Steps between C-alpha positions, in 0.01 A plus 500: 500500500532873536802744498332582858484187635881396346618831683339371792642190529861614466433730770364229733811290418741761541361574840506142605917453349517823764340374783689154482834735484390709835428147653836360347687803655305474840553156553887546438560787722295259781722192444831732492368645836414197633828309406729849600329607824599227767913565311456878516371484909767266568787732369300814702531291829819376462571904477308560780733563844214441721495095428117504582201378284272739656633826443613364107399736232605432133686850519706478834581791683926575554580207260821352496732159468537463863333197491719344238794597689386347788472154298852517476613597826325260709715236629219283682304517152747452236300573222784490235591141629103382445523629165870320418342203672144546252700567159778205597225234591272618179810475279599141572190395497398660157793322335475153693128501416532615097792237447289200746216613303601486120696197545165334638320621217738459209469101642120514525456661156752274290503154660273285517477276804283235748303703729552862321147645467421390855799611638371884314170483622658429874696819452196725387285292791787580786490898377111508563567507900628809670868489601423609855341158533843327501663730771507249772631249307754757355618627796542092674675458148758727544516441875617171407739563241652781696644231768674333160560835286538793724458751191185341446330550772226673674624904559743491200457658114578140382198374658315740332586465167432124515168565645429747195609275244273238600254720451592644174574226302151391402354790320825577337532166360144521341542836373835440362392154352233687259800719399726192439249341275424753264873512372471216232662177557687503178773713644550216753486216216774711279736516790456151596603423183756678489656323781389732812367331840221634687668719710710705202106515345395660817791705574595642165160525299206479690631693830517805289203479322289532861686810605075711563381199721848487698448876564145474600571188702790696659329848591172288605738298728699835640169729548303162694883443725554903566118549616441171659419583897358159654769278400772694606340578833480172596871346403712817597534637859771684537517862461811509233356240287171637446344567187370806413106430521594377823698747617272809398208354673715528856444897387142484568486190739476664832208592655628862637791588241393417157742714234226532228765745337808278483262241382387715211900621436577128482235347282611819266857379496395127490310545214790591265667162461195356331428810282871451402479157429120567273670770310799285423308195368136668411577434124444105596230521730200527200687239257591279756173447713244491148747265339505287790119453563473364125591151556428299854 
């Protein structure tokens, strides 16, 4: 082959490495738009005075924080109670769920019992159907066990969190249960025979070995609680016990006086819990989920 035709093809390679760059960069820029945009016009609304969706533009004319003050001031919306209420019910549940959760799989992972792989593929089988199919039975549930456990009851946080662990605790258990069984079962046997019962094995080495699935099982459980709208709809009714989904949808529920722009200022404000609680546990998140889908 020719100097020519060697020149050639370096050319026609070199022009190919920068056209798949251009397309690289293009495609970024569209995806950063795309993910950025509905954040960014949120934040210009909730900046907006006017509170309409009409007249929004992404630059808002005479900006200011009057809606966010407003949040605050506004005793028939108490917007700072929704969000206590929100971060209160998310907490519990976070914790109740990771500790219901590990102990189920620690017991799934290292004994070995009648009925165990059935009783797993009922748990995977049960997660397959939506959660809004139970709410009737949910809500008679707690109807019932209100008249027997006040606190439990339909309209109160404790009601709540039951309802979300039930629904929590079969995914969790799976996904911690792959984590459980790829720390080896020699550390088990060692402390066994060195005299330590199942629940010093649990507690003292194994606990701390699963710290990235706890912290994935616990944001995963706080971001699904904080967001979660149909739920909370149905099992709270009064106005001080709301949630905040629930209670920021009363913003934009009437048909005449929707507040598009205290909507906006409180979705902004809602928002930072959860980036809080990512930033604070991201190092886990990676580790903790690929580690976890290893092993079924």
């Amino acid at each position: 082959m020719s100097e020519r035709s060697l020149t050639a093809i370096r050319h026609s390679k070199a022009r190919q490495q920068q056209l798949l760059r251009v397309v690289r960069w293009v495609l970024t820029v569209v995806l950063i738009f795309y993910a950025i945009f509905p954040a960014v016009w949120v934040l210009s609304a909730s900046l907006d005075p006017r509170n309409s969706l009409a007249q929004q533009a992404l630059i808002p004319p005479n900006a200011s924080l009057e809606n966010y003050r407003a949040l605050f001031n506004n005793p028939v919306q108490p917007f700072g109670r929704w969000m206590l209420n929100s971060i209160k019910i998310s907490t519990i549940t976070s914790i109740l769920a990771v500790m219901i959760s590990a102990l189920a799989a620690y017991a799934f992972s290292r004994f070995r019992f009648a009925g165990r792989r059935n009783l797993l593929l009922t748990i995977l089988l049960i997660q397959v159907f939506p959660n809004f199919l139970a709410m009737v039975a949910i809500f008679l549930l707690l109807q019932q066990l209100g008249t027997y456990i006040p606190w439990l009851g339909l309209g109160t946080h404790g009601g709540l969190i039951l309802a979300y662990l039930g629904g929590a605790l079969g995914i969790n258990t799976w996904l911690m249960k792959g984590f459980f069984d790829s720390i080896p079962r020699d550390l088990d046997e060692s402390a066994k025979i060195d005299g330590a019962s199942d629940w010093q094995i649990f507690s003292r080495i194994i606990f701390p070995l699963v710290r990235p699935i706890l912290a994935v099982v616990g944001i995963l459980t706080f971001i699904g609680t904080y967001s979660d709208y149909i739920l909370a709809s149905i099992l709270l009714k009064d106005r001080d016990s709301l949630t905040l989904a629930v209670g920021l949808f009363q913003l934009i529920d009437g048909q005449y006086s929707q507040k598009w722009g205290l909507f906006a200022a409180g979705a902004i404000l809602g928002a930072v819990p959860i980036v809080i609680v990512y930033l604070l546990l991201q190092d886990y998140i990676v580790g903790g989920l690929t580690q976890g889908a290893v092993k079924g």
